[in-house]
Coordinates of C-alpha atoms in Angstrom, one line a residue:
Chain A
M257 CA 18.8 -2.8 -5.7
S258 CA 17.9 -1.0 -8.6
F259 CA 16.6 2.6 -8.3
I260 CA 12.8 1.0 -9.1
E261 CA 11.9 -2.2 -8.4
V262 CA 8.8 -3.6 -9.2
R263 CA 8.2 -7.4 -8.5
Q264 CA 5.0 -9.6 -9.0
I265 CA 2.3 -6.8 -9.2
S266 CA -1.0 -7.9 -10.1
K267 CA -4.2 -5.4 -9.4
T268 CA -7.7 -6.7 -10.0
F269 CA -10.4 -4.5 -11.1
K270 CA -14.3 -4.9 -10.1
L271 CA -16.5 -4.2 -13.3
A272 CA -20.1 -4.3 -13.1
K273 CA -21.3 -5.9 -16.2
K274 CA -23.2 -4.3 -18.4
K275 CA -25.5 -5.7 -21.0
S276 CA -27.2 -3.3 -23.8
G277 CA -31.0 -2.9 -23.6
L278 CA -33.1 -1.2 -21.3
K279 CA -34.5 -4.6 -19.7
E280 CA -30.9 -5.6 -19.3
A281 CA -30.3 -2.3 -17.6
I282 CA -33.4 -2.3 -15.1
K283 CA -32.3 -6.0 -14.2
S284 CA -29.0 -5.1 -13.6
F285 CA -30.2 -2.2 -11.3
F286 CA -31.7 -4.5 -8.9
K287 CA -29.0 -7.4 -9.2
R288 CA -25.7 -6.5 -10.1
E289 CA -23.3 -9.0 -12.1
Y290 CA -19.6 -8.4 -11.7
I291 CA -16.8 -9.1 -13.9
Y292 CA -12.9 -9.2 -12.4
V293 CA -10.5 -7.8 -14.9
E294 CA -6.7 -8.8 -14.3
A295 CA -5.5 -4.8 -15.4
V296 CA -2.0 -6.6 -15.0
K297 CA -0.5 -9.6 -13.7
D298 CA 2.7 -10.7 -12.1
I299 CA 4.5 -7.7 -13.4
S300 CA 8.3 -7.4 -12.8
F301 CA 11.0 -5.4 -13.9
S302 CA 13.8 -3.0 -12.5
I303 CA 15.0 0.6 -14.2
E304 CA 18.1 2.1 -13.2
K305 CA 18.8 5.8 -12.1
G306 CA 19.2 7.7 -15.3
E307 CA 17.5 5.3 -17.5
I308 CA 14.8 6.3 -20.2
V309 CA 12.0 3.4 -20.6
G310 CA 9.6 3.0 -23.0
Y311 CA 6.4 1.8 -21.7
I312 CA 4.2 0.4 -24.9
G313 CA 1.5 -1.9 -25.1
P314 CA -2.1 -1.8 -27.1
N315 CA -5.0 -0.1 -25.1
G316 CA -6.1 -1.5 -22.2
A317 CA -2.9 -3.8 -21.8
G318 CA -2.5 -2.1 -18.8
K319 CA 0.3 0.5 -18.9
S320 CA -2.1 3.3 -16.9
T321 CA -2.7 1.0 -14.0
T322 CA 1.2 0.1 -13.6
I323 CA 2.0 4.2 -13.9
K324 CA -1.0 4.7 -11.3
I325 CA 0.3 1.9 -9.2
L326 CA 4.4 3.4 -9.7
S327 CA 3.3 6.9 -8.6
G328 CA 1.1 5.8 -5.7
I329 CA -2.5 6.5 -6.9
L330 CA -3.3 3.0 -7.0
N331 CA -2.7 0.2 -4.2
P332 CA -1.8 -3.3 -6.0
D333 CA -3.9 -6.3 -4.6
K334 CA -0.2 -8.2 -4.5
G335 CA 3.3 -7.6 -5.1
K336 CA 6.0 -5.2 -4.1
C337 CA 7.6 -1.9 -5.3
I338 CA 10.4 0.0 -4.1
I339 CA 11.3 3.1 -5.8
D340 CA 14.1 5.0 -4.3
K341 CA 13.6 3.1 -1.0
M342 CA 10.0 4.0 -0.7
V343 CA 6.7 2.3 -1.5
P344 CA 4.9 4.7 -3.3
W345 CA 1.4 4.1 -2.3
E346 CA 2.9 3.8 1.7
D347 CA 5.3 6.8 1.9
R348 CA 2.6 9.0 -0.5
K349 CA 3.7 12.3 0.6
R350 CA 7.2 12.1 1.0
F351 CA 7.6 9.9 -2.1
V352 CA 5.5 12.0 -4.8
K353 CA 8.1 15.2 -3.9
K354 CA 10.5 13.1 -5.7
I355 CA 8.3 12.3 -9.4
G356 CA 6.7 14.2 -12.0
V357 CA 3.6 12.9 -13.6
V358 CA 2.3 14.2 -17.0
F359 CA -0.9 13.1 -18.0
G360 CA -1.2 14.1 -21.9
Q361 CA -5.1 13.8 -21.7
R362 CA -5.6 15.7 -18.2
S363 CA -4.2 18.7 -17.5
Q364 CA -3.0 20.2 -14.1
L365 CA -3.4 23.6 -15.5
W366 CA -5.8 25.9 -14.0
W367 CA -7.8 26.7 -16.9
D368 CA -8.9 29.9 -16.5
I369 CA -5.7 31.7 -15.0
P370 CA -2.1 32.0 -16.6
T371 CA 0.2 29.0 -16.4
E372 CA 2.4 31.1 -14.3
D373 CA -0.2 31.4 -11.4
T374 CA -0.5 27.9 -11.5
F375 CA 3.3 27.4 -11.2
L376 CA 3.2 29.8 -8.1
L377 CA 0.7 27.5 -6.7
L378 CA 2.7 24.7 -7.0
K379 CA 5.6 26.1 -5.5
D380 CA 3.9 26.6 -2.2
I381 CA 2.3 22.9 -2.6
Y382 CA 5.9 21.4 -2.6
D383 CA 7.3 24.0 -0.6
I384 CA 10.0 25.1 -2.7
P385 CA 12.1 27.8 -1.4
E386 CA 11.8 31.2 -3.6
E387 CA 15.5 31.1 -5.0
E388 CA 15.4 27.3 -6.3
Y389 CA 11.9 28.6 -7.7
Q390 CA 13.0 31.3 -9.9
K391 CA 16.1 29.4 -10.8
T392 CA 13.9 26.2 -12.2
K393 CA 11.5 28.3 -13.2
E394 CA 13.6 30.8 -15.8
D395 CA 15.3 27.5 -16.6
L396 CA 12.5 25.7 -17.7
V397 CA 10.7 28.7 -19.5
E398 CA 13.9 29.3 -21.6
K399 CA 14.4 25.4 -22.7
L400 CA 10.6 24.7 -23.3
N401 CA 10.5 28.5 -25.2
L402 CA 7.7 29.3 -23.0
K403 CA 8.2 33.5 -22.5
D404 CA 5.6 34.4 -24.3
I405 CA 2.6 31.9 -23.6
I406 CA 3.0 32.0 -19.4
N407 CA 1.2 34.9 -18.9
I408 CA -1.9 34.0 -21.2
P409 CA -4.7 32.3 -19.3
V410 CA -4.5 28.7 -20.3
R411 CA -8.1 28.1 -21.9
Q412 CA -6.4 30.6 -24.6
L413 CA -3.2 28.2 -25.3
S414 CA -3.0 26.0 -28.4
L415 CA -2.3 22.1 -27.4
G416 CA 1.0 22.4 -27.9
Q417 CA 1.5 25.4 -26.0
R418 CA -0.5 23.8 -23.3
M419 CA 1.5 20.7 -23.2
R420 CA 4.6 22.6 -22.8
C421 CA 3.2 24.1 -19.9
E422 CA 2.2 20.9 -18.6
I423 CA 5.7 19.5 -18.8
A424 CA 6.9 22.7 -17.0
A425 CA 5.0 22.3 -14.3
S426 CA 5.5 18.9 -13.3
L427 CA 9.1 19.6 -13.4
L428 CA 8.9 22.8 -11.3
H429 CA 10.0 20.5 -8.2
N430 CA 12.9 19.1 -9.8
P431 CA 11.5 15.7 -9.2
E432 CA 14.2 12.5 -9.8
I433 CA 11.5 10.6 -11.6
L434 CA 9.2 12.1 -14.5
F435 CA 6.2 9.7 -15.8
L436 CA 5.1 10.9 -19.5
D437 CA 1.6 9.4 -20.2
E438 CA 1.6 10.0 -23.8
P439 CA 3.0 13.4 -23.9
T440 CA 3.2 13.9 -27.8
I441 CA -0.5 13.2 -28.2
G442 CA -2.3 15.1 -30.8
L443 CA 0.9 17.7 -31.0
D444 CA 2.2 19.0 -34.3
A445 CA 5.3 17.8 -35.7
V446 CA 7.1 20.7 -34.2
S447 CA 5.7 20.7 -30.9
K448 CA 6.3 17.2 -31.2
Q449 CA 9.9 17.7 -31.6
L450 CA 10.4 20.4 -29.1
V451 CA 8.8 18.1 -26.6
R452 CA 11.4 15.3 -27.4
D453 CA 14.4 17.2 -27.5
F454 CA 13.8 18.8 -24.1
I455 CA 12.7 15.2 -22.6
K456 CA 16.2 14.2 -24.1
R457 CA 18.3 17.2 -22.5
L458 CA 16.2 16.7 -19.1
N459 CA 17.7 13.1 -19.0
K460 CA 21.2 14.1 -19.9
E461 CA 21.3 17.0 -17.9
K462 CA 19.9 15.9 -14.7
Q463 CA 19.8 12.5 -14.6
T464 CA 16.0 12.2 -14.4
T465 CA 14.8 8.8 -14.7
I466 CA 11.9 9.1 -17.6
I467 CA 9.3 6.4 -17.8
L468 CA 7.5 7.0 -20.9
T469 CA 4.1 5.8 -22.6
S470 CA 3.4 6.4 -26.2
H471 CA 1.5 4.8 -29.0
D472 CA 3.6 7.5 -31.3
T473 CA 6.3 5.1 -32.3
S474 CA 8.8 7.8 -32.9
D475 CA 8.6 9.1 -29.7
L476 CA 10.0 5.6 -28.6
E477 CA 12.5 5.9 -31.6
T478 CA 14.1 8.9 -30.5
L479 CA 13.7 8.4 -26.9
A480 CA 13.7 5.2 -25.4
K481 CA 16.9 3.1 -25.9
R482 CA 14.9 0.6 -23.5
I483 CA 11.7 -0.4 -24.3
I484 CA 9.1 -2.8 -21.6
L485 CA 6.0 -4.2 -24.1
I486 CA 3.5 -5.2 -22.0
G487 CA 0.0 -6.8 -23.3
K488 CA -2.7 -8.5 -21.2
G489 CA -1.4 -7.2 -18.4
Q490 CA 1.6 -9.1 -18.3
V491 CA 5.3 -7.7 -19.5
L492 CA 6.1 -9.8 -23.0
Y493 CA 9.6 -7.9 -23.6
D494 CA 11.7 -6.0 -21.9
G495 CA 15.3 -5.1 -23.5
S496 CA 16.8 -2.9 -26.0
L497 CA 14.7 -1.3 -28.5
K498 CA 17.2 -2.7 -31.4
K499 CA 17.1 -6.2 -30.5
L500 CA 13.1 -5.9 -31.1
K501 CA 13.6 -4.3 -33.9
N502 CA 16.1 -6.9 -35.5
K503 CA 14.3 -9.6 -34.4
Y504 CA 10.7 -8.4 -36.5
E505 CA 12.4 -6.6 -39.0
T506 CA 13.0 -9.7 -41.6
E507 CA 11.5 -7.5 -44.6
R508 CA 13.2 -4.8 -46.3
I509 CA 12.6 -2.6 -49.1
V510 CA 15.4 -1.9 -51.8
S511 CA 14.5 0.6 -54.1
I512 CA 16.5 0.8 -57.5
K513 CA 17.1 3.7 -59.6
T514 CA 17.9 2.5 -63.3
K515 CA 16.9 3.1 -66.6
E516 CA 17.2 -0.6 -68.0
K517 CA 15.1 -3.5 -67.8
L518 CA 15.8 -6.1 -64.6
E519 CA 14.5 -9.5 -64.8
I520 CA 15.6 -11.0 -61.6
R521 CA 14.4 -14.5 -59.6
N522 CA 16.2 -15.8 -56.6
K523 CA 15.3 -17.0 -53.4
G524 CA 14.4 -14.5 -50.7
I525 CA 13.0 -11.8 -53.0
K526 CA 9.5 -11.6 -52.3
S527 CA 8.2 -9.2 -55.0
K528 CA 9.0 -6.6 -57.4
K529 CA 7.4 -3.7 -58.7
K530 CA 8.3 -1.4 -61.3
N531 CA 8.0 2.4 -60.0
G532 CA 8.4 5.8 -62.2
E533 CA 12.3 5.5 -62.2
G534 CA 13.0 2.0 -61.5
Y535 CA 12.0 -0.8 -59.3
D536 CA 11.2 -1.7 -55.5
I537 CA 12.6 -5.0 -54.4
V538 CA 10.9 -6.7 -51.3
I539 CA 13.3 -9.4 -49.8
D540 CA 13.2 -11.2 -47.0
T541 CA 16.8 -10.7 -45.1
K542 CA 16.8 -14.0 -43.3
V543 CA 17.0 -16.0 -47.1
I544 CA 19.2 -13.4 -48.8
T545 CA 21.1 -10.4 -47.7
I546 CA 21.3 -7.0 -48.9
S547 CA 24.8 -7.2 -50.6
E548 CA 23.8 -10.6 -52.2
L549 CA 20.9 -8.8 -53.8
L550 CA 22.9 -6.0 -55.0
N551 CA 25.6 -8.3 -56.4
I552 CA 23.2 -10.2 -58.2
I553 CA 21.5 -6.8 -59.6
S554 CA 25.0 -5.2 -60.2
K555 CA 26.0 -7.7 -63.0
K556 CA 22.7 -7.8 -64.8
I557 CA 22.3 -3.9 -64.7
V558 CA 24.0 -0.5 -64.1
I559 CA 22.7 0.8 -60.8
E560 CA 22.1 4.7 -61.0
D561 CA 21.0 4.9 -57.1
I562 CA 19.7 3.1 -54.4
E563 CA 17.9 3.6 -51.6
I564 CA 17.1 0.9 -48.4
D565 CA 13.6 1.5 -46.6
N566 CA 13.9 0.3 -42.9
E567 CA 10.5 -1.2 -42.1
S568 CA 8.5 1.1 -39.6
L569 CA 8.4 0.5 -36.1
D570 CA 4.9 0.7 -36.3
N571 CA 4.8 -2.4 -38.5
I572 CA 6.8 -4.2 -36.3
I573 CA 4.6 -3.4 -33.6
V574 CA 1.6 -4.7 -35.2
K575 CA 3.6 -7.7 -35.9
I576 CA 4.3 -8.3 -32.5
Y577 CA 1.0 -7.9 -31.5
K578 CA -0.1 -10.2 -33.8
D579 CA 2.8 -12.6 -32.4
Y580 CA 1.7 -12.4 -29.1
K581 CA -2.4 -12.5 -30.0
I582 CA -2.8 -9.2 -28.0
Chain B
M13 CA -2.5 26.3 5.1
K14 CA -1.2 29.0 3.0
Y15 CA -1.3 26.7 0.2
Y16 CA -5.5 26.7 0.5
I17 CA -5.6 30.1 1.0
N18 CA -3.8 30.9 -2.4
A19 CA -5.7 28.4 -4.2
L20 CA -8.7 29.6 -3.2
G21 CA -7.9 33.1 -4.1
M22 CA -6.8 31.6 -7.7
H23 CA -10.4 30.3 -7.8
L24 CA -11.5 33.7 -7.2
K25 CA -9.2 35.0 -9.9
S26 CA -10.5 32.7 -12.1
E27 CA -14.1 33.4 -11.5
L28 CA -13.9 36.9 -11.6
E29 CA -12.4 36.3 -15.3
Y30 CA -16.1 35.9 -16.0
R31 CA -17.1 39.2 -14.4
T32 CA -20.7 39.6 -16.0
S33 CA -21.6 36.1 -15.0
F34 CA -20.1 36.8 -11.4
I35 CA -22.0 39.8 -10.8
F36 CA -25.3 38.3 -12.1
S37 CA -25.1 35.4 -10.0
F38 CA -23.9 37.0 -7.2
F39 CA -27.1 39.0 -7.2
S40 CA -29.6 36.2 -8.5
Q41 CA -28.3 34.2 -5.2
I42 CA -29.6 37.0 -2.9
I43 CA -33.0 37.2 -4.5
V44 CA -33.4 33.5 -4.3
F45 CA -32.2 33.4 -0.7
F46 CA -34.3 36.0 0.4
S47 CA -37.0 34.3 -0.5
Y48 CA -36.6 31.9 1.9
Y49 CA -37.0 34.4 4.3
F50 CA -40.2 35.9 3.0
V51 CA -41.6 32.3 3.4
I52 CA -40.5 32.4 7.2
I53 CA -42.1 36.0 7.8
S54 CA -45.4 35.6 5.9
L55 CA -45.7 32.3 8.1
F56 CA -45.6 34.5 11.1
S57 CA -47.7 37.1 10.0
K58 CA -50.7 34.7 10.3
F59 CA -49.3 32.8 13.6
D60 CA -47.6 34.8 16.6
N61 CA -45.3 31.5 17.4
I62 CA -44.9 28.0 16.3
K63 CA -44.9 25.9 19.5
G64 CA -43.5 29.1 21.9
F65 CA -40.9 29.8 19.3
T66 CA -41.3 33.5 18.1
M67 CA -40.2 34.9 14.3
Y68 CA -36.7 36.0 15.8
E69 CA -36.1 33.0 17.3
V70 CA -36.4 30.8 14.3
L71 CA -34.8 33.4 12.2
L72 CA -31.9 32.9 14.4
C73 CA -31.9 29.2 13.7
F74 CA -32.3 29.3 10.2
A75 CA -29.6 32.0 9.7
V76 CA -27.4 29.6 11.6
I77 CA -27.9 26.5 9.5
Q78 CA -27.8 28.6 6.4
F79 CA -24.3 30.2 7.6
G80 CA -23.0 27.0 8.1
F81 CA -24.0 25.4 4.9
A82 CA -23.0 28.7 2.7
F83 CA -19.8 28.4 4.5
N84 CA -19.1 24.9 2.9
E85 CA -20.4 25.7 -0.2
V86 CA -17.9 28.6 -0.5
F87 CA -14.8 26.9 1.2
A88 CA -15.0 23.2 0.8
R89 CA -17.0 23.3 -2.5
G90 CA -14.8 20.4 -4.0
L91 CA -16.3 17.9 -0.8
D92 CA -19.9 18.8 -2.6
K93 CA -18.9 18.1 -6.0
F94 CA -16.3 15.1 -4.9
D95 CA -18.1 12.7 -7.6
S96 CA -17.3 14.9 -10.5
L97 CA -13.7 15.0 -9.1
I98 CA -13.5 11.2 -8.9
V99 CA -14.9 10.8 -12.5
H100 CA -13.2 13.4 -14.3
G101 CA -9.5 12.0 -12.6
T102 CA -8.9 14.9 -10.8
F103 CA -8.6 13.2 -8.2
D104 CA -5.7 11.3 -9.2
R105 CA -3.6 14.6 -9.3
V106 CA -4.7 15.3 -5.6
L107 CA -2.7 11.9 -4.7
L108 CA 0.2 13.1 -6.6
R109 CA 1.0 16.3 -4.2
P110 CA 2.7 16.1 -1.3
R111 CA -0.3 17.7 0.8
N112 CA -2.8 16.6 3.3
I113 CA -5.7 15.1 0.8
I114 CA -9.0 16.4 2.6
I115 CA -7.5 19.9 2.5
Q116 CA -6.6 19.5 -1.6
V117 CA -10.3 18.4 -1.7
L118 CA -11.4 21.3 -0.5
Y119 CA -10.1 23.9 -2.5
N120 CA -10.1 22.2 -5.5
E121 CA -13.3 23.6 -6.4
S122 CA -15.1 26.8 -5.2
D123 CA -18.1 28.9 -5.7
F124 CA -17.4 32.3 -4.4
V125 CA -20.9 33.6 -5.7
K126 CA -22.4 31.4 -3.0
S127 CA -20.6 33.7 -0.4
S128 CA -23.6 36.0 -1.2
R129 CA -25.5 33.9 1.3
L130 CA -23.0 33.8 3.4
I131 CA -23.2 37.2 3.7
Q132 CA -27.0 37.6 3.8
S133 CA -27.1 34.7 6.6
I134 CA -25.1 37.1 9.1
I135 CA -27.0 39.9 8.4
I136 CA -30.5 38.1 9.2
L137 CA -28.4 37.0 12.4
I138 CA -27.6 40.0 13.3
I139 CA -31.3 41.4 12.8
A140 CA -32.6 38.7 14.8
V141 CA -29.9 38.7 17.7
I142 CA -31.2 42.7 17.9
K143 CA -34.6 42.2 17.8
L144 CA -34.2 39.3 20.7
K145 CA -33.2 41.6 23.3
I146 CA -30.8 39.1 24.5
K147 CA -29.3 39.2 28.2
W148 CA -26.1 39.1 27.4
S149 CA -23.0 37.3 28.9
I150 CA -19.4 35.4 27.9
L151 CA -21.3 32.7 28.3
K152 CA -24.2 33.4 25.8
I153 CA -21.4 34.8 23.0
I154 CA -19.2 31.7 23.5
C155 CA -23.0 29.3 23.0
L156 CA -23.4 31.7 19.7
L157 CA -20.0 31.4 18.6
L158 CA -20.4 27.5 19.2
M159 CA -23.4 27.0 17.1
L160 CA -22.2 29.1 14.0
I161 CA -18.7 26.7 14.3
S162 CA -20.7 23.7 14.7
A163 CA -22.9 24.3 11.7
V164 CA -20.1 24.5 10.0
V165 CA -18.8 21.4 11.6
I166 CA -22.0 19.3 10.8
F167 CA -22.1 20.3 7.0
F168 CA -18.6 19.4 6.7
S169 CA -19.4 16.0 8.4
I170 CA -22.2 15.2 6.3
F171 CA -20.4 16.5 3.1
L172 CA -17.4 14.2 3.6
L173 CA -19.5 11.3 4.4
A174 CA -21.4 11.7 1.0
A175 CA -18.2 12.3 -0.6
S176 CA -16.7 8.9 0.8
Y177 CA -19.6 7.4 -0.7
C178 CA -18.5 8.0 -4.0
F179 CA -15.5 5.8 -3.5
I180 CA -17.9 3.1 -4.1
T181 CA -20.3 3.7 -6.6
V182 CA -18.2 6.4 -8.3
Q183 CA -21.5 8.4 -9.0
G184 CA -22.7 10.8 -6.6
L185 CA -25.8 9.4 -4.5
E186 CA -28.8 11.5 -4.4
V187 CA -29.6 9.8 -1.3
R188 CA -27.2 12.3 0.6
S189 CA -29.4 15.6 -0.5
V190 CA -31.9 14.3 2.0
F191 CA -29.2 14.6 4.9
T192 CA -28.0 18.1 3.4
D193 CA -30.6 19.9 1.7
G194 CA -33.4 17.9 3.4
G195 CA -31.8 18.1 6.6
K196 CA -31.2 21.8 6.0
H197 CA -34.8 22.3 5.6
M198 CA -35.6 21.1 8.3
A199 CA -33.0 22.3 10.5
Q200 CA -34.1 25.9 9.4
Y201 CA -36.5 25.4 12.5
P202 CA -36.0 24.8 15.8
I203 CA -36.2 21.1 16.0
G204 CA -38.4 21.0 18.9
I205 CA -41.6 21.8 16.5
F206 CA -41.2 18.3 15.1
N207 CA -42.7 15.1 16.4
K208 CA -40.4 12.7 18.4
G209 CA -39.1 10.3 15.9
F210 CA -37.8 13.6 13.5
I211 CA -35.9 14.9 17.3
F212 CA -34.5 11.2 17.8
F213 CA -33.1 11.2 14.0
F214 CA -31.9 14.9 14.3
T215 CA -30.2 13.9 17.6
F216 CA -28.5 10.7 17.2
I217 CA -27.9 10.3 13.5
I218 CA -27.3 13.3 11.9
P219 CA -27.1 15.8 14.9
Y220 CA -28.6 19.1 14.1
A221 CA -30.1 19.3 17.5
F222 CA -26.9 20.3 19.0
V223 CA -26.1 22.8 16.3
N224 CA -29.5 25.0 16.5
Y225 CA -31.5 23.6 19.2
Y226 CA -30.3 22.9 22.5
P227 CA -27.9 25.5 22.6
L228 CA -30.6 27.7 21.0
L229 CA -32.7 27.0 24.1
Y230 CA -29.4 28.2 26.4
F231 CA -29.2 31.6 24.0
I232 CA -32.4 32.5 24.0
G233 CA -33.3 31.8 27.8
K234 CA -35.7 29.1 27.6
S235 CA -33.4 26.8 29.4
N236 CA -30.8 27.7 31.9
K237 CA -28.8 24.5 31.4
V238 CA -25.2 25.4 31.1
Y239 CA -24.1 22.1 29.1
Y240 CA -26.6 23.1 26.6
A241 CA -24.4 26.4 25.6
F242 CA -21.6 23.4 25.3
S243 CA -23.7 20.8 23.3
P244 CA -22.2 22.3 20.0
L245 CA -18.9 20.4 21.0
L246 CA -20.3 17.2 20.7
L247 CA -19.7 17.8 16.8
F248 CA -16.2 17.9 16.9
I249 CA -16.3 14.2 18.0
Y250 CA -18.9 13.8 15.2
V251 CA -16.5 14.6 12.5
I252 CA -14.0 12.1 13.6
P253 CA -15.4 8.9 12.4
C254 CA -16.6 10.9 9.2
I255 CA -12.8 11.6 8.3
L256 CA -11.6 8.3 9.2
I257 CA -14.4 6.8 6.9
F258 CA -12.9 8.7 4.1
Y259 CA -9.7 7.7 4.2
L260 CA -10.9 4.3 4.3
G261 CA -12.5 5.3 1.0
V262 CA -9.0 6.8 -0.3
K263 CA -7.7 3.2 0.5
K264 CA -10.2 1.6 -2.0
Y265 CA -9.8 4.1 -4.4
E266 CA -9.4 2.8 -7.9
S267 CA -9.2 5.7 -10.5
A268 CA -11.1 6.2 -13.7
G269 CA -9.1 4.8 -16.7
S270 CA -7.5 7.3 -19.5

């Protein structure tokens, strides 16, 4: 059995139906109508120890709900979930010692006091022995570069600084699994890089299993080899990022630097645009390969330089969402 | 318990970060609170007694209830503010920590400014007890202590019930003020001065009577029934279903979206 085993999990929320307008508001005050929203339905997957999995999907797809079920906050209506031989919502106290959770949009640090004080509190809450605490703390302080900010009240920290403290706080007890719910949201490029590098290193050094949700596709590209795509509460794709990309990445942009004039009309060439120093040619790789294209062009003109652009993961994801109508 | 105390320490620390604000609110609390006492004192300047209860007897009753309420406001503020815990999703964090849920909720918020009320109620209590010229016995000491403890327990139970309701409605419920604030104002007076219906309600539905009426009768010598002295112990039974209901609510918890 896998380290994390999720079998056919479903969760339905009951929501009060809200209509606009005062009249409707008064009406619904006396007689409530409810709608039932299936946040997740029949979700199954398994994750091995030491994997980094990107869990992606549009807003409202059920990402947070899944994370909350996996971390034991919510009970599912149906289905089984066994993580490290425990059922999260049943063995709550024992289970949560093994996991760390970072919610990018919600802080677990105490607002008015320095981060180090929050750490001390967490040390008590998780019953971390003094020696181990010192060791872990020093390690985190060094790797996340917290030395200068750990003694400043949290309210005075920048978002990037706070996020680094946030991540450190959820790792003090050396969890085996780390859930990251949008860890880079709102961060600048430097902070993002730092956080990503740290996560990668953590996974490598401690074999921490990491489940990551993010709307930032570069997070996924640098971190997750495997992604699980979810939409309307169902798993749509589970596999390597590369395969997904290959499937959807059929368009390539080939930029050619040349001083000569280029006339080309072949199958598979979708468009040709003149840019400053040459041409941008968009091709369909299913019809014509890049080498074929270059072959044709090099026979006609002298190529000074070429640049081949990958389609961005962002575009690919938009395409996938369209494909699945989510 | 250690982490609970440490967490409260952190609260104190963060409240003291805003020093001026802390000092001002501390003293304004004292002024507000003494105005309650003046109401009672001025009432008794017109009447000698209310249905046989003298001023210091009423003040004693009053102090006990205020003590219980203020104690919960300082040490169990998180329960009082439970709706905001749910709305802001802080309760998720509580569930992610390997500790008792209720204790974590207790220390999630705190209001040390309210400790001024706690101190005041103790001062009033001491004045009342001295003026009453009680014939002391061990039983009477136990009786007084039980009154104070049960006052804490009853407000804890009511806070807990009100908090449980948040699991269903998310938003806090104004009805709960009827039981906490309203009940508190009634219970500040010996319940015997009210009519039958109120006595029934405050004996069996929300048992304030066992906190500050029956034991009070014994304490001030209006009754010799020893079991009156121990009647506050009933509150320890009352709190059990309240705790169970809260945990039932936890099972129903549906978290806020993010």
